[in-house]
Amino acid sequence: MDEGVHPVEEKKKKAHEEFVSGITFKDLFEEYLHIRDLRESTKVDFRNKMKHASHLMNTQIKKISDRDILHVWKKLRGEDKKVTAEGFLVVIKAILNWAVKRELLENNPAEIVRATVGSPKRREQIKNHISIFNLHEFMNQLVILSERDFENPEITFPKLETNERLISSNMRDWILFMLVTGTRSTESSTLKWKDVDLKGYTMFFPETKSGRVFKI
């Protein structure tokens, strides 16, 4: 006390340090996936991203350095996996930020890596839409890629040349469904009959990427 040290606070500090020293990145990662409200597909994506840093999983979080993270990022870039490298950095940065907010870490080493490598350059999106003048022909060609007419299933289209690939009626109708509704493939492929009202001509998508209920 003469030295200006509060014995109780010092005891708490040492206990906290011992607690943090026992936390590995794997512990933090699994807890993050369990506590945070994430879609199952997002959890799978996070796990796939962290497979590239499996050697860091059993490392104590306080011992993970910016050099460790930068090494993984450089390795992926060297393998021409630029998108994967960026995804890995985004994931580990988010998880370590979570640790900082919980006062398990003082600083996030992934933030240093981000400052070092900079933000990825965003390419301007090329909007190459089908012209309204070609839309009718496009739809006709898409429809006859399948053997049967969707309005009259008993009618079959003339056979195409052997080097042309046919698609199933289900696949064709699914593509048409997405084009008409503007839904994502994951949303339209998981639509259930209980969410379809044939009499009211409405469909509900309870789980969407934006997290809101989507009604058509």
CSV table of C-alpha atoms in Angstrom, one decimal:
chain,number,residue,atom,x,y,z
A,1,MET,CA,0.0,0.0,0.0
A,2,ASP,CA,3.0,2.3,0.7
A,3,GLU,CA,3.9,1.8,-3.0
A,4,GLY,CA,0.5,2.9,-4.1
A,5,VAL,CA,-0.7,-0.6,-5.1
A,6,HIS,CA,-4.2,-1.6,-4.1
A,7,PRO,CA,-3.8,-5.2,-2.9
A,8,VAL,CA,-7.4,-6.3,-3.8
A,9,GLU,CA,-7.2,-4.7,-7.2
A,10,GLU,CA,-3.7,-6.2,-7.8
A,11,LYS,CA,-5.1,-9.6,-6.9
A,12,LYS,CA,-8.0,-9.2,-9.3
A,13,LYS,CA,-5.6,-8.1,-12.1
A,14,LYS,CA,-3.4,-11.1,-11.6
A,15,ALA,CA,-6.4,-13.4,-11.6
A,16,HIS,CA,-7.6,-11.8,-14.8
A,17,GLU,CA,-4.2,-12.2,-16.4
A,18,GLU,CA,-4.1,-15.9,-15.4
A,19,PHE,CA,-7.6,-16.4,-16.8
A,20,VAL,CA,-6.7,-14.7,-20.2
A,21,SER,CA,-3.4,-16.7,-20.4
A,22,GLY,CA,-5.5,-19.9,-20.5
A,23,ILE,CA,-7.7,-18.8,-23.5
A,24,THR,CA,-6.6,-20.1,-26.8
A,25,PHE,CA,-7.8,-18.7,-30.1
A,26,LYS,CA,-9.9,-21.9,-30.6
A,27,ASP,CA,-11.7,-21.2,-27.3
A,28,LEU,CA,-12.4,-17.7,-28.3
A,29,PHE,CA,-13.5,-18.7,-31.9
A,30,GLU,CA,-15.9,-21.4,-30.7
A,31,GLU,CA,-17.4,-19.1,-28.1
A,32,TYR,CA,-17.8,-16.3,-30.7
A,33,LEU,CA,-19.7,-18.7,-33.0
A,34,HIS,CA,-21.9,-20.0,-30.1
A,35,ILE,CA,-22.8,-16.6,-28.6
A,36,ARG,CA,-23.2,-14.4,-31.8
A,37,ASP,CA,-26.4,-14.7,-33.7
A,38,LEU,CA,-25.0,-16.0,-37.0
A,39,ARG,CA,-26.5,-18.0,-39.8
A,40,GLU,CA,-25.3,-21.6,-40.1
A,41,SER,CA,-23.9,-20.8,-43.5
A,42,THR,CA,-21.9,-17.9,-42.0
A,43,LYS,CA,-20.5,-20.2,-39.3
A,44,VAL,CA,-19.4,-22.7,-42.0
A,45,ASP,CA,-17.8,-19.9,-43.9
A,46,PHE,CA,-15.9,-18.7,-40.8
A,47,ARG,CA,-14.6,-22.2,-40.2
A,48,ASN,CA,-13.4,-22.5,-43.8
A,49,LYS,CA,-11.6,-19.2,-43.6
A,50,MET,CA,-9.8,-20.2,-40.3
A,51,LYS,CA,-8.7,-23.6,-41.7
A,52,HIS,CA,-5.9,-21.6,-43.4
A,53,ALA,CA,-4.6,-20.6,-39.9
A,54,SER,CA,-5.1,-24.0,-38.1
A,55,HIS,CA,-1.7,-23.6,-36.5
A,56,LEU,CA,-3.0,-20.6,-34.6
A,57,MET,CA,-6.0,-22.4,-33.1
A,58,ASN,CA,-4.1,-23.7,-30.0
A,59,THR,CA,-2.1,-20.5,-29.5
A,60,GLN,CA,-3.0,-18.2,-26.6
A,61,ILE,CA,-4.8,-15.2,-27.9
A,62,LYS,CA,-2.4,-12.8,-26.1
A,63,LYS,CA,0.5,-14.5,-28.0
A,64,ILE,CA,-0.9,-14.0,-31.5
A,65,SER,CA,1.1,-11.3,-33.2
A,66,ASP,CA,0.5,-9.2,-36.3
A,67,ARG,CA,3.4,-11.1,-37.8
A,68,ASP,CA,1.5,-14.4,-37.4
A,69,ILE,CA,-1.5,-13.0,-39.1
A,70,LEU,CA,0.5,-11.3,-41.8
A,71,HIS,CA,2.3,-14.6,-42.5
A,72,VAL,CA,-1.0,-16.3,-43.3
A,73,TRP,CA,-2.2,-13.4,-45.4
A,74,LYS,CA,1.0,-13.4,-47.5
A,75,LYS,CA,0.9,-17.1,-47.9
A,76,LEU,CA,-2.6,-17.1,-49.3
A,77,ARG,CA,-1.7,-14.1,-51.6
A,78,GLY,CA,1.3,-16.1,-52.8
A,79,GLU,CA,-1.0,-19.0,-53.7
A,80,ASP,CA,-3.1,-16.5,-55.8
A,81,LYS,CA,-5.9,-16.7,-53.3
A,82,LYS,CA,-6.5,-13.0,-52.9
A,83,VAL,CA,-10.2,-13.3,-52.0
A,84,THR,CA,-9.5,-16.0,-49.5
A,85,ALA,CA,-6.7,-13.9,-47.9
A,86,GLU,CA,-9.0,-10.9,-47.6
A,87,GLY,CA,-11.8,-13.1,-46.1
A,88,PHE,CA,-9.4,-14.6,-43.6
A,89,LEU,CA,-8.2,-11.2,-42.4
A,90,VAL,CA,-11.8,-9.9,-42.1
A,91,VAL,CA,-12.8,-12.9,-39.9
A,92,ILE,CA,-9.8,-12.9,-37.6
A,93,LYS,CA,-10.0,-9.2,-37.2
A,94,ALA,CA,-13.7,-9.4,-36.2
A,95,ILE,CA,-13.1,-12.1,-33.6
A,96,LEU,CA,-10.1,-10.4,-32.0
A,97,ASN,CA,-12.0,-7.1,-31.9
A,98,TRP,CA,-14.6,-9.0,-29.9
A,99,ALA,CA,-11.8,-10.0,-27.5
A,100,VAL,CA,-10.7,-6.4,-27.2
A,101,LYS,CA,-14.2,-5.2,-26.3
A,102,ARG,CA,-14.4,-7.9,-23.7
A,103,GLU,CA,-11.1,-6.7,-22.3
A,104,LEU,CA,-9.4,-10.0,-23.0
A,105,LEU,CA,-6.9,-8.2,-25.2
A,106,GLU,CA,-5.6,-4.6,-25.0
A,107,ASN,CA,-5.0,-4.3,-28.8
A,108,ASN,CA,-6.0,-6.2,-31.9
A,109,PRO,CA,-3.0,-7.3,-33.9
A,110,ALA,CA,-5.2,-7.8,-37.0
A,111,GLU,CA,-5.8,-4.1,-37.0
A,112,ILE,CA,-2.1,-3.6,-37.5
A,113,VAL,CA,-2.1,-6.0,-40.4
A,114,ARG,CA,-5.0,-4.1,-42.0
A,115,ALA,CA,-3.2,-0.8,-41.6
A,116,THR,CA,-0.1,-2.4,-43.1
A,117,VAL,CA,-1.7,-4.0,-46.2
A,118,GLY,CA,-4.4,-1.4,-46.6
A,119,SER,CA,-8.0,-1.9,-47.7
A,120,PRO,CA,-8.7,-3.9,-50.9
A,121,LYS,CA,-9.4,-1.8,-53.9
A,122,ARG,CA,-13.0,-2.1,-55.0
A,123,ARG,CA,-13.5,-2.6,-58.7
A,124,GLU,CA,-16.3,-0.8,-60.4
A,125,GLN,CA,-19.1,-3.2,-61.1
A,126,ILE,CA,-19.8,-3.8,-64.7
A,127,LYS,CA,-23.5,-3.7,-65.4
A,128,ASN,CA,-23.9,-5.9,-68.4
A,129,HIS,CA,-27.7,-6.4,-68.5
A,130,ILE,CA,-29.6,-8.1,-71.3
A,131,SER,CA,-31.1,-5.5,-73.5
A,132,ILE,CA,-34.9,-5.2,-73.5
A,133,PHE,CA,-34.7,-5.8,-77.2
A,134,ASN,CA,-33.0,-9.2,-76.7
A,135,LEU,CA,-35.0,-10.3,-73.6
A,136,HIS,CA,-37.7,-12.1,-75.5
A,137,GLU,CA,-35.2,-14.2,-77.5
A,138,PHE,CA,-33.2,-14.9,-74.4
A,139,MET,CA,-36.3,-16.2,-72.6
A,140,ASN,CA,-37.3,-18.4,-75.6
A,141,GLN,CA,-33.8,-19.9,-75.7
A,142,LEU,CA,-33.8,-20.6,-72.0
A,143,VAL,CA,-37.2,-22.3,-72.1
A,144,ILE,CA,-36.3,-24.7,-74.9
A,145,LEU,CA,-33.1,-25.8,-73.1
A,146,SER,CA,-35.5,-28.1,-71.3
A,147,GLU,CA,-37.3,-30.9,-73.0
A,148,ARG,CA,-40.9,-30.0,-71.9
A,149,ASP,CA,-43.0,-27.0,-72.2
A,150,PHE,CA,-43.7,-25.5,-68.8
A,151,GLU,CA,-47.3,-24.5,-69.7
A,152,ASN,CA,-48.1,-27.8,-71.4
A,153,PRO,CA,-45.9,-30.6,-69.8
A,154,GLU,CA,-47.3,-33.1,-72.3
A,155,ILE,CA,-45.7,-31.2,-75.2
A,156,THR,CA,-42.0,-31.8,-75.8
A,157,PHE,CA,-39.7,-29.5,-77.7
A,158,PRO,CA,-37.7,-30.7,-80.8
A,159,LYS,CA,-34.5,-32.3,-79.8
A,160,LEU,CA,-31.5,-30.1,-79.8
A,161,GLU,CA,-28.1,-30.9,-81.4
A,162,THR,CA,-26.1,-33.4,-79.4
A,163,ASN,CA,-23.4,-30.9,-78.5
A,164,GLU,CA,-26.0,-28.7,-76.7
A,165,ARG,CA,-26.6,-29.3,-73.0
A,166,LEU,CA,-30.2,-29.7,-71.8
A,167,ILE,CA,-31.3,-28.7,-68.3
A,168,SER,CA,-34.1,-30.3,-66.3
A,169,SER,CA,-37.5,-28.7,-66.2
A,170,ASN,CA,-37.0,-28.1,-62.4
A,171,MET,CA,-33.7,-26.3,-63.0
A,172,ARG,CA,-35.2,-24.2,-65.8
A,173,ASP,CA,-38.2,-23.2,-63.6
A,174,TRP,CA,-35.9,-22.4,-60.7
A,175,ILE,CA,-33.9,-20.1,-62.9
A,176,LEU,CA,-37.0,-18.4,-64.2
A,177,PHE,CA,-38.3,-18.1,-60.6
A,178,MET,CA,-35.1,-16.3,-59.5
A,179,LEU,CA,-35.2,-14.0,-62.5
A,180,VAL,CA,-38.8,-13.0,-61.9
A,181,THR,CA,-38.6,-12.6,-58.1
A,182,GLY,CA,-35.0,-11.3,-57.7
A,183,THR,CA,-34.4,-13.7,-54.8
A,184,ARG,CA,-31.0,-15.3,-54.1
A,185,SER,CA,-30.3,-18.9,-54.9
A,186,THR,CA,-30.1,-19.8,-51.1
A,187,GLU,CA,-33.4,-18.1,-50.5
A,188,SER,CA,-35.3,-19.6,-53.4
A,189,SER,CA,-33.9,-23.1,-52.9
A,190,THR,CA,-35.0,-23.2,-49.3
A,191,LEU,CA,-38.5,-21.9,-49.8
A,192,LYS,CA,-41.1,-24.2,-48.1
A,193,TRP,CA,-44.7,-24.8,-49.1
A,194,LYS,CA,-45.9,-23.6,-45.7
A,195,ASP,CA,-44.6,-20.1,-46.7
A,196,VAL,CA,-46.5,-20.1,-50.0
A,197,ASP,CA,-50.1,-18.9,-50.2
A,198,LEU,CA,-51.4,-20.1,-53.6
A,199,LYS,CA,-54.8,-18.5,-53.1
A,200,GLY,CA,-53.4,-15.2,-52.0
A,201,TYR,CA,-50.6,-15.3,-54.6
A,202,THR,CA,-48.0,-14.5,-52.0
A,203,MET,CA,-44.7,-16.0,-50.8
A,204,PHE,CA,-42.8,-15.4,-47.6
A,205,PHE,CA,-39.1,-15.7,-47.1
A,206,PRO,CA,-38.5,-15.8,-43.3
A,207,GLU,CA,-34.7,-16.1,-43.5
A,208,THR,CA,-32.9,-13.7,-45.8
A,209,LYS,CA,-29.4,-12.4,-46.0
A,210,SER,CA,-30.6,-9.0,-44.7
A,211,GLY,CA,-32.3,-10.7,-41.8
A,212,ARG,CA,-35.8,-9.3,-42.6
A,213,VAL,CA,-38.9,-11.2,-43.7
A,214,PHE,CA,-39.3,-10.8,-47.4
A,215,LYS,CA,-42.8,-11.0,-49.0
A,216,ILE,CA,-43.6,-11.2,-52.7
